[in-house]
Amino acid sequence: MLKKRILSGMRPTGKLHLGHLFGVLDNWKKLQDEYECFFMAADWHSLMSEYEDPKNLRANILDNIADWLACGISPEKSHIFIQSNIKEHLELYIILSIITPLGWLERCPTYKEQLREITNRNLSTYGFLGYPVLQAADILLYKADCVPVGEDQLPHLELTREIARRFSSLYKKELFPEPKALLISGRAKVLGTDGRKMSKSYDNYILISDEPEAIERKVRSMFTDPLRIKRTDPGHPDKCNVYAYYDVFSPEKKPEIDQLCRLAKIGCTDCKKELSLSMVKYLEPIRDKKDEFLKNKKTLLDIIHQGELKAREAAAYTISEVKSLLGIG
Ligand code: TRP
Ligand code: SF4
């Protein structure tokens, strides 16, 4: 049977952290066997919010894709590419822009929220309003059956479905299947070092490729059980962010740490040192693999080129269907 198709994307706005690894990448990795996957660096989408200072964009794209590969996204299984290398995204984007009512975009909750919350950049632009239309074009261009996304992206997926329906009803042809969301679990496996959601803007992140020294320093700064003030106070591991990290990085040590903490037989400093060691052990092979890709750019660019060929083939086919239906080109 033909595999169902997935399209997903990540904006290359900076280096990837553990939130990306355990939220998005582990999820993509699992989906690769069951679906035909297209994974792209959404550089147009980055530019829509970072247009005032795009100088790191190119480096971020290659850095992120090297992380994807190092974390197990496989070029044998998935098509990895850069959005702006496939011109058809923009062709479908303009067509969908033409048929999308303004009100749908102005009412979009993510748009309103970002305009309100992002105050250090000017996002009152024509392009930024169209962000979800480009995302719809990304998805519909590949006729994706499913789109793995976090909860924050659900309004964009709903809009994509509405745009697909509008296209079908206007042109009396169901060219685009309505894509389904594959919701990535809302509960984060690891939080930031301050106990909030891990995020670049909170400065509470640990990078996938952080050096051992940086990992140790950041773990040292982590919040622990707030009731454990003195070394002799018994701890509550279930209320401790450090303990939650053990779950991911060395689950086998949890029973022992739990006991030692509750009986105040281990101090937080030692507990964190132990955790750092496990994290370094877990992340080091990933960092090494990434470094190889970044040192040997040719392999990296080849992989992206191969993905691009597959993406272009699918995209060109859809665009030829759309153009012939609309009588253009
Ligand atoms: N908007 C998505 C985000 O910020 C990135 C993205 C762009 C995307 N195009 C996409 C996600 C298509 C899924 C499908 O995370
Ligand atoms: Fe948390 Fe470890 Fe300190 Fe217990 S000993 S409170 S688990 S850091």
mmCIF file of C-alpha atoms and ligand atoms in Angstrom:
data_model
loop_
_atom_site.group_PDB
_atom_site.id
_atom_site.type_symbol
_atom_site.label_atom_id
_atom_site.label_comp_id
_atom_site.label_asym_id
_atom_site.label_seq_id
_atom_site.Cartn_x
_atom_site.Cartn_y
_atom_site.Cartn_z
ATOM 1 C CA MET A 1 0.000 0.000 0.000
ATOM 2 C CA LEU A 2 1.137 3.518 -0.742
ATOM 3 C CA LYS A 3 2.370 5.318 2.354
ATOM 4 C CA LYS A 4 0.477 8.357 3.540
ATOM 5 C CA ARG A 5 2.343 11.582 3.171
ATOM 6 C CA ILE A 6 3.596 13.999 5.797
ATOM 7 C CA LEU A 7 4.895 17.530 5.387
ATOM 8 C CA SER A 8 6.353 19.436 8.275
ATOM 9 C CA GLY A 9 8.647 22.362 8.704
ATOM 10 C CA MET A 10 10.734 24.241 11.210
ATOM 11 C CA ARG A 11 11.706 27.882 11.045
ATOM 12 C CA PRO A 12 15.490 28.234 11.124
ATOM 13 C CA THR A 13 15.560 31.164 13.531
ATOM 14 C CA GLY A 14 18.388 29.926 15.754
ATOM 15 C CA LYS A 15 20.124 26.864 17.134
ATOM 16 C CA LEU A 16 17.967 23.961 18.230
ATOM 17 C CA HIS A 17 17.544 23.080 21.908
ATOM 18 C CA LEU A 18 16.276 20.124 23.912
ATOM 19 C CA GLY A 19 12.691 21.308 23.457
ATOM 20 C CA HIS A 20 13.114 20.765 19.706
ATOM 21 C CA LEU A 21 14.824 17.419 20.221
ATOM 22 C CA PHE A 22 12.240 15.854 22.522
ATOM 23 C CA GLY A 23 9.271 17.752 21.107
ATOM 24 C CA VAL A 24 9.682 17.772 17.358
ATOM 25 C CA LEU A 25 12.654 15.713 16.204
ATOM 26 C CA ASP A 26 11.946 12.533 18.177
ATOM 27 C CA ASN A 27 8.428 12.724 16.813
ATOM 28 C CA TRP A 28 9.563 13.167 13.195
ATOM 29 C CA LYS A 29 11.983 10.309 13.663
ATOM 30 C CA LYS A 30 9.193 7.938 14.693
ATOM 31 C CA LEU A 31 6.978 8.958 11.789
ATOM 32 C CA GLN A 32 9.623 8.269 9.145
ATOM 33 C CA ASP A 33 8.882 4.548 8.952
ATOM 34 C CA GLU A 34 5.151 4.768 8.628
ATOM 35 C CA TYR A 35 4.836 7.782 6.310
ATOM 36 C CA GLU A 36 6.490 9.312 3.301
ATOM 37 C CA CYS A 37 7.947 12.369 4.993
ATOM 38 C CA PHE A 38 8.909 15.770 3.616
ATOM 39 C CA PHE A 39 10.769 17.863 6.192
ATOM 40 C CA MET A 40 11.755 21.393 5.296
ATOM 41 C CA ALA A 41 13.594 24.346 6.723
ATOM 42 C CA ALA A 42 10.948 27.054 6.423
ATOM 43 C CA ASP A 43 13.266 29.924 5.603
ATOM 44 C CA TRP A 44 10.595 32.145 4.006
ATOM 45 C CA HIS A 45 8.668 31.882 7.249
ATOM 46 C CA SER A 46 11.750 32.895 9.227
ATOM 47 C CA LEU A 47 12.271 35.865 6.996
ATOM 48 C CA MET A 48 8.708 37.025 7.595
ATOM 49 C CA SER A 49 9.552 37.785 11.213
ATOM 50 C CA GLU A 50 13.355 38.234 11.035
ATOM 51 C CA TYR A 51 13.575 40.357 7.885
ATOM 52 C CA GLU A 52 15.244 43.239 9.698
ATOM 53 C CA ASP A 53 18.291 41.122 10.470
ATOM 54 C CA PRO A 54 18.562 38.073 8.224
ATOM 55 C CA LYS A 55 22.344 37.666 8.387
ATOM 56 C CA ASN A 56 22.311 34.348 10.305
ATOM 57 C CA LEU A 57 19.591 32.724 8.266
ATOM 58 C CA ARG A 58 21.818 30.729 5.930
ATOM 59 C CA ALA A 59 24.022 29.448 8.762
ATOM 60 C CA ASN A 60 20.967 28.547 10.830
ATOM 61 C CA ILE A 61 19.468 26.512 8.001
ATOM 62 C CA LEU A 62 22.562 24.321 7.647
ATOM 63 C CA ASP A 63 23.079 24.137 11.403
ATOM 64 C CA ASN A 64 19.494 22.999 11.974
ATOM 65 C CA ILE A 65 19.507 20.425 9.215
ATOM 66 C CA ALA A 66 22.792 19.038 10.595
ATOM 67 C CA ASP A 67 20.995 18.687 13.950
ATOM 68 C CA TRP A 68 18.053 16.899 12.309
ATOM 69 C CA LEU A 69 20.388 14.403 10.679
ATOM 70 C CA ALA A 70 22.453 13.915 13.836
ATOM 71 C CA CYS A 71 19.254 13.253 15.809
ATOM 72 C CA GLY A 72 18.184 10.488 13.456
ATOM 73 C CA ILE A 73 16.176 12.084 10.675
ATOM 74 C CA SER A 74 17.331 9.851 7.862
ATOM 75 C CA PRO A 75 17.846 10.937 4.268
ATOM 76 C CA GLU A 76 17.169 7.334 3.212
ATOM 77 C CA LYS A 77 13.687 7.546 4.641
ATOM 78 C CA SER A 78 12.745 11.229 4.424
ATOM 79 C CA HIS A 79 13.036 14.073 1.951
ATOM 80 C CA ILE A 80 14.885 16.951 3.561
ATOM 81 C CA PHE A 81 14.897 20.306 1.800
ATOM 82 C CA ILE A 82 14.913 24.095 2.046
ATOM 83 C CA GLN A 83 11.593 25.813 1.378
ATOM 84 C CA SER A 84 12.993 28.685 -0.696
ATOM 85 C CA ASN A 85 14.744 26.269 -3.067
ATOM 86 C CA ILE A 86 11.377 25.080 -4.325
ATOM 87 C CA LYS A 87 9.871 28.026 -6.184
ATOM 88 C CA GLU A 88 6.469 26.368 -6.405
ATOM 89 C CA HIS A 89 5.784 27.287 -2.753
ATOM 90 C CA LEU A 90 5.508 30.906 -3.819
ATOM 91 C CA GLU A 91 3.352 30.129 -6.841
ATOM 92 C CA LEU A 92 0.800 28.292 -4.766
ATOM 93 C CA TYR A 93 1.107 30.962 -2.081
ATOM 94 C CA ILE A 94 -0.002 33.717 -4.435
ATOM 95 C CA ILE A 95 -2.890 31.636 -5.756
ATOM 96 C CA LEU A 96 -4.087 30.839 -2.240
ATOM 97 C CA SER A 97 -3.609 34.507 -1.228
ATOM 98 C CA ILE A 98 -6.000 35.475 -3.982
ATOM 99 C CA ILE A 99 -8.779 33.242 -2.679
ATOM 100 C CA THR A 100 -8.274 33.698 1.089
ATOM 101 C CA PRO A 101 -10.608 36.267 2.664
ATOM 102 C CA LEU A 102 -8.759 38.909 4.677
ATOM 103 C CA GLY A 103 -10.987 38.346 7.694
ATOM 104 C CA TRP A 104 -9.741 34.772 8.104
ATOM 105 C CA LEU A 105 -6.201 36.072 8.488
ATOM 106 C CA GLU A 106 -6.999 39.070 10.651
ATOM 107 C CA ARG A 107 -8.954 36.835 13.027
ATOM 108 C CA CYS A 108 -6.229 34.191 13.243
ATOM 109 C CA PRO A 109 -5.350 33.854 16.962
ATOM 110 C CA THR A 110 -1.622 33.342 16.373
ATOM 111 C CA TYR A 111 -1.474 36.523 14.319
ATOM 112 C CA LYS A 112 -3.206 38.621 16.952
ATOM 113 C CA GLU A 113 -1.082 37.139 19.714
ATOM 114 C CA GLN A 114 2.215 37.724 17.924
ATOM 115 C CA LEU A 115 1.344 41.303 17.030
ATOM 116 C CA ARG A 116 0.564 41.891 20.695
ATOM 117 C CA GLU A 117 3.539 40.062 22.191
ATOM 118 C CA ILE A 118 6.406 40.644 19.802
ATOM 119 C CA THR A 119 7.245 44.266 20.350
ATOM 120 C CA ASN A 120 10.925 44.381 19.402
ATOM 121 C CA ARG A 121 10.188 43.890 15.689
ATOM 122 C CA ASN A 122 7.701 45.466 13.337
ATOM 123 C CA LEU A 123 5.347 42.697 12.288
ATOM 124 C CA SER A 124 2.608 44.940 10.898
ATOM 125 C CA THR A 125 3.486 43.954 7.375
ATOM 126 C CA TYR A 126 1.582 42.615 4.415
ATOM 127 C CA GLY A 127 3.807 39.524 4.396
ATOM 128 C CA PHE A 128 3.346 38.619 8.040
ATOM 129 C CA LEU A 129 -0.423 38.667 7.736
ATOM 130 C CA GLY A 130 -0.020 36.059 5.013
ATOM 131 C CA TYR A 131 2.127 33.737 7.156
ATOM 132 C CA PRO A 132 -0.577 31.064 7.460
ATOM 133 C CA VAL A 133 -1.337 31.240 3.731
ATOM 134 C CA LEU A 134 2.257 30.333 2.936
ATOM 135 C CA GLN A 135 2.023 27.533 5.470
ATOM 136 C CA ALA A 136 -1.144 26.295 3.749
ATOM 137 C CA ALA A 137 0.733 26.402 0.439
ATOM 138 C CA ASP A 138 3.578 24.347 1.969
ATOM 139 C CA ILE A 139 1.165 21.663 3.045
ATOM 140 C CA LEU A 140 -1.191 21.583 0.058
ATOM 141 C CA LEU A 141 1.641 21.685 -2.481
ATOM 142 C CA TYR A 142 2.593 18.171 -1.376
ATOM 143 C CA LYS A 143 -1.019 17.088 -0.834
ATOM 144 C CA ALA A 144 0.061 16.029 2.623
ATOM 145 C CA ASP A 145 -2.347 13.710 4.430
ATOM 146 C CA CYS A 146 -0.994 14.586 7.846
ATOM 147 C CA VAL A 147 0.993 17.365 9.470
ATOM 148 C CA PRO A 148 2.750 16.813 12.793
ATOM 149 C CA VAL A 149 2.477 20.069 14.731
ATOM 150 C CA GLY A 150 2.461 21.411 18.249
ATOM 151 C CA GLU A 151 -0.706 22.823 19.736
ATOM 152 C CA ASP A 152 0.318 26.388 18.871
ATOM 153 C CA GLN A 153 0.080 25.550 15.163
ATOM 154 C CA LEU A 154 -3.454 24.120 15.204
ATOM 155 C CA PRO A 155 -5.090 27.378 14.039
ATOM 156 C CA HIS A 156 -2.799 27.338 10.987
ATOM 157 C CA LEU A 157 -3.810 23.817 10.181
ATOM 158 C CA GLU A 158 -7.492 24.658 10.519
ATOM 159 C CA LEU A 159 -6.961 27.581 8.163
ATOM 160 C CA THR A 160 -5.200 25.284 5.703
ATOM 161 C CA ARG A 161 -8.228 23.009 5.720
ATOM 162 C CA GLU A 162 -10.554 25.955 5.171
ATOM 163 C CA ILE A 163 -8.463 27.226 2.296
ATOM 164 C CA ALA A 164 -8.458 23.748 0.737
ATOM 165 C CA ARG A 165 -12.248 23.619 1.010
ATOM 166 C CA ARG A 166 -12.598 27.067 -0.501
ATOM 167 C CA PHE A 167 -10.402 26.072 -3.426
ATOM 168 C CA SER A 168 -12.501 22.944 -4.037
ATOM 169 C CA SER A 169 -15.769 24.802 -3.888
ATOM 170 C CA LEU A 170 -14.606 27.645 -6.137
ATOM 171 C CA TYR A 171 -13.130 25.433 -8.826
ATOM 172 C CA LYS A 172 -15.363 22.383 -8.384
ATOM 173 C CA LYS A 173 -12.434 20.061 -8.066
ATOM 174 C CA GLU A 174 -10.906 18.395 -5.048
ATOM 175 C CA LEU A 175 -7.295 18.816 -5.923
ATOM 176 C CA PHE A 176 -6.202 19.044 -2.308
ATOM 177 C CA PRO A 177 -7.007 16.513 0.403
ATOM 178 C CA GLU A 178 -7.781 18.190 3.727
ATOM 179 C CA PRO A 179 -4.718 17.535 5.873
ATOM 180 C CA LYS A 180 -5.071 16.159 9.389
ATOM 181 C CA ALA A 181 -3.052 17.395 12.342
ATOM 182 C CA LEU A 182 -0.908 14.849 14.147
ATOM 183 C CA LEU A 183 -0.741 16.627 17.458
ATOM 184 C CA ILE A 184 2.637 16.463 19.141
ATOM 185 C CA SER A 185 1.951 15.838 22.818
ATOM 186 C CA GLY A 186 1.479 19.103 24.676
ATOM 187 C CA ARG A 187 3.375 17.983 27.756
ATOM 188 C CA ALA A 188 7.010 18.857 27.410
ATOM 189 C CA LYS A 189 9.418 16.090 28.374
ATOM 190 C CA VAL A 190 11.896 18.602 29.691
ATOM 191 C CA LEU A 191 11.331 22.154 30.830
ATOM 192 C CA GLY A 192 13.770 25.025 30.693
ATOM 193 C CA THR A 193 16.399 25.478 33.392
ATOM 194 C CA ASP A 194 14.084 27.926 35.211
ATOM 195 C CA GLY A 195 11.133 25.531 35.156
ATOM 196 C CA ARG A 196 9.248 27.398 32.421
ATOM 197 C CA LYS A 197 8.756 26.115 28.874
ATOM 198 C CA MET A 198 12.154 25.851 27.185
ATOM 199 C CA SER A 199 12.499 28.771 24.807
ATOM 200 C CA LYS A 200 15.088 30.943 23.161
ATOM 201 C CA SER A 201 13.326 34.061 24.366
ATOM 202 C CA TYR A 202 13.438 32.988 28.039
ATOM 203 C CA ASP A 203 17.159 32.224 27.914
ATOM 204 C CA ASN A 204 16.506 28.989 29.799
ATOM 205 C CA TYR A 205 17.539 26.517 27.117
ATOM 206 C CA ILE A 206 20.162 23.822 26.698
ATOM 207 C CA LEU A 207 21.235 23.362 23.096
ATOM 208 C CA ILE A 208 21.315 19.927 21.486
ATOM 209 C CA SER A 209 24.926 20.688 20.637
ATOM 210 C CA ASP A 210 26.025 22.438 23.833
ATOM 211 C CA GLU A 211 29.564 21.586 24.950
ATOM 212 C CA PRO A 212 29.970 19.575 28.186
ATOM 213 C CA GLU A 213 31.063 22.729 30.059
ATOM 214 C CA ALA A 214 27.948 24.592 28.996
ATOM 215 C CA ILE A 215 25.719 21.669 29.951
ATOM 216 C CA GLU A 216 27.302 21.471 33.390
ATOM 217 C CA ARG A 217 27.009 25.213 33.935
ATOM 218 C CA LYS A 218 23.364 25.331 32.877
ATOM 219 C CA VAL A 219 22.420 22.283 34.961
ATOM 220 C CA ARG A 220 24.119 23.904 37.958
ATOM 221 C CA SER A 221 21.816 26.899 37.521
ATOM 222 C CA MET A 222 18.642 24.796 37.447
ATOM 223 C CA PHE A 223 15.846 25.306 39.952
ATOM 224 C CA THR A 224 15.284 22.339 42.264
ATOM 225 C CA ASP A 225 12.725 21.421 44.918
ATOM 226 C CA PRO A 226 11.867 24.816 46.465
ATOM 227 C CA LEU A 227 11.272 23.198 49.868
ATOM 228 C CA ARG A 228 14.782 21.886 50.046
ATOM 229 C CA ILE A 229 16.659 24.840 51.431
ATOM 230 C CA LYS A 230 19.330 23.208 53.548
ATOM 231 C CA ARG A 231 21.337 20.166 52.563
ATOM 232 C CA THR A 232 19.735 18.262 55.459
ATOM 233 C CA ASP A 233 16.148 18.995 54.339
ATOM 234 C CA PRO A 234 14.511 15.917 52.813
ATOM 235 C CA GLY A 235 13.654 16.547 49.146
ATOM 236 C CA HIS A 236 10.608 15.938 46.965
ATOM 237 C CA PRO A 237 11.870 14.611 43.641
ATOM 238 C CA ASP A 238 8.406 14.843 42.103
ATOM 239 C CA LYS A 239 8.607 18.620 42.517
ATOM 240 C CA CYS A 240 12.085 18.911 41.074
ATOM 241 C CA ASN A 241 12.946 19.798 37.496
ATOM 242 C CA VAL A 242 16.358 18.113 37.780
ATOM 243 C CA TYR A 243 14.641 14.856 38.663
ATOM 244 C CA ALA A 244 12.391 15.187 35.600
ATOM 245 C CA TYR A 245 15.540 15.369 33.481
ATOM 246 C CA TYR A 246 16.659 12.020 34.896
ATOM 247 C CA ASP A 247 13.543 10.551 33.342
ATOM 248 C CA VAL A 248 14.886 11.360 29.905
ATOM 249 C CA PHE A 249 18.633 11.091 30.326
ATOM 250 C CA SER A 250 19.079 8.192 32.748
ATOM 251 C CA PRO A 251 15.819 6.626 33.860
ATOM 252 C CA GLU A 252 17.701 3.690 35.381
ATOM 253 C CA LYS A 253 19.105 5.972 38.092
ATOM 254 C CA LYS A 254 15.719 7.329 39.126
ATOM 255 C CA PRO A 255 14.838 4.881 41.938
ATOM 256 C CA GLU A 256 18.190 5.474 43.607
ATOM 257 C CA ILE A 257 18.061 9.269 43.257
ATOM 258 C CA ASP A 258 14.484 9.266 44.522
ATOM 259 C CA GLN A 259 15.535 7.443 47.710
ATOM 260 C CA LEU A 260 18.687 9.458 48.309
ATOM 261 C CA CYS A 261 16.838 12.738 47.788
ATOM 262 C CA ARG A 262 13.922 11.881 50.077
ATOM 263 C CA LEU A 263 16.319 10.821 52.823
ATOM 264 C CA ALA A 264 18.556 13.866 52.282
ATOM 265 C CA LYS A 265 21.465 11.555 51.557
ATOM 266 C CA ILE A 266 22.456 13.369 48.408
ATOM 267 C CA GLY A 267 22.877 17.091 47.925
ATOM 268 C CA CYS A 268 21.501 18.936 44.909
ATOM 269 C CA THR A 269 25.014 19.816 43.751
ATOM 270 C CA ASP A 270 25.997 16.153 43.481
ATOM 271 C CA CYS A 271 22.670 15.205 42.011
ATOM 272 C CA LYS A 272 23.198 17.794 39.290
ATOM 273 C CA LYS A 273 26.761 16.663 38.633
ATOM 274 C CA GLU A 274 25.522 13.140 38.105
ATOM 275 C CA LEU A 275 22.812 14.400 35.753
ATOM 276 C CA SER A 276 25.307 16.450 33.747
ATOM 277 C CA LEU A 277 27.396 13.341 33.194
ATOM 278 C CA SER A 278 24.398 11.434 31.858
ATOM 279 C CA MET A 279 23.431 14.325 29.619
ATOM 280 C CA VAL A 280 26.903 14.634 28.171
ATOM 281 C CA LYS A 281 26.944 10.907 27.502
ATOM 282 C CA TYR A 282 23.574 11.119 25.754
ATOM 283 C CA LEU A 283 24.275 14.247 23.719
ATOM 284 C CA GLU A 284 27.930 13.734 22.818
ATOM 285 C CA PRO A 285 27.381 11.269 19.958
ATOM 286 C CA ILE A 286 24.767 13.640 18.518
ATOM 287 C CA ARG A 287 27.152 16.578 18.736
ATOM 288 C CA ASP A 288 29.948 14.575 17.112
ATOM 289 C CA LYS A 289 27.710 13.530 14.234
ATOM 290 C CA LYS A 290 26.552 17.087 13.723
ATOM 291 C CA ASP A 291 30.136 18.363 13.704
ATOM 292 C CA GLU A 292 30.936 15.873 10.955
ATOM 293 C CA PHE A 293 28.145 17.167 8.787
ATOM 294 C CA LEU A 294 29.202 20.740 9.382
ATOM 295 C CA LYS A 295 32.841 19.966 8.648
ATOM 296 C CA ASN A 296 31.979 17.986 5.571
ATOM 297 C CA LYS A 297 29.505 20.350 3.972
ATOM 298 C CA LYS A 298 29.476 18.439 0.707
ATOM 299 C CA THR A 299 27.632 15.475 2.239
ATOM 300 C CA LEU A 300 25.181 17.827 3.897
ATOM 301 C CA LEU A 301 24.506 19.756 0.694
ATOM 302 C CA ASP A 302 24.152 16.499 -1.254
ATOM 303 C CA ILE A 303 21.497 15.268 1.145
ATOM 304 C CA ILE A 304 19.604 18.534 0.804
ATOM 305 C CA HIS A 305 19.936 18.349 -2.967
ATOM 306 C CA GLN A 306 18.502 14.825 -3.078
ATOM 307 C CA GLY A 307 15.553 15.870 -0.922
ATOM 308 C CA GLU A 308 15.041 18.864 -3.134
ATOM 309 C CA LEU A 309 14.731 16.693 -6.252
ATOM 310 C CA LYS A 310 11.925 14.697 -4.650
ATOM 311 C CA ALA A 311 10.217 17.796 -3.343
ATOM 312 C CA ARG A 312 10.412 19.554 -6.701
ATOM 313 C CA GLU A 313 8.929 16.592 -8.507
ATOM 314 C CA ALA A 314 5.883 16.519 -6.239
ATOM 315 C CA ALA A 315 5.538 20.309 -6.186
ATOM 316 C CA ALA A 316 5.817 20.740 -9.952
ATOM 317 C CA TYR A 317 3.115 18.173 -10.505
ATOM 318 C CA THR A 318 0.652 19.932 -8.207
ATOM 319 C CA ILE A 319 1.392 23.341 -9.701
ATOM 320 C CA SER A 320 0.823 22.066 -13.227
ATOM 321 C CA GLU A 321 -2.567 20.712 -12.122
ATOM 322 C CA VAL A 322 -3.477 24.000 -10.463
ATOM 323 C CA LYS A 323 -2.384 26.131 -13.392
ATOM 324 C CA SER A 324 -4.260 24.076 -15.897
ATOM 325 C CA LEU A 325 -7.379 24.210 -13.736
ATOM 326 C CA LEU A 326 -7.139 28.001 -13.479
ATOM 327 C CA GLY A 327 -6.101 28.539 -17.071
ATOM 328 C CA ILE A 328 -2.862 30.341 -16.307
ATOM 329 C CA GLY A 329 0.740 29.785 -17.358
HETATM 330 N N1 TRP B 1 4.828 27.739 11.247
HETATM 331 C C1 TRP B 1 5.567 26.580 11.659
HETATM 332 C C2 TRP B 1 6.205 26.870 13.017
HETATM 333 O O1 TRP B 1 6.441 28.000 13.356
HETATM 334 C C3 TRP B 1 6.645 26.210 10.682
HETATM 335 C C4 TRP B 1 6.068 25.745 9.391
HETATM 336 C C5 TRP B 1 6.160 26.377 8.187
HETATM 337 C C6 TRP B 1 5.338 24.542 9.179
HETATM 338 N N2 TRP B 1 5.510 25.658 7.222
HETATM 339 C C7 TRP B 1 5.004 24.561 7.792
HETATM 340 C C8 TRP B 1 4.908 23.513 10.000
HETATM 341 C C9 TRP B 1 4.231 23.526 7.251
HETATM 342 C C10 TRP B 1 4.149 22.497 9.455
HETATM 343 C C11 TRP B 1 3.813 22.503 8.087
HETATM 344 O O2 TRP B 1 6.505 25.947 13.731
HETATM 345 FE FE1 SF4 B 2 16.205 17.616 42.927
HETATM 346 FE FE2 SF4 B 2 18.272 16.002 43.061
HETATM 347 FE FE3 SF4 B 2 18.085 18.104 44.715
HETATM 348 FE FE4 SF4 B 2 16.471 16.022 44.989
HETATM 349 S S1 SF4 B 2 18.684 16.017 45.230
HETATM 350 S S2 SF4 B 2 15.868 18.167 45.055
HETATM 351 S S3 SF4 B 2 16.154 15.376 42.871
HETATM 352 S S4 SF4 B 2 18.318 18.165 42.501
#
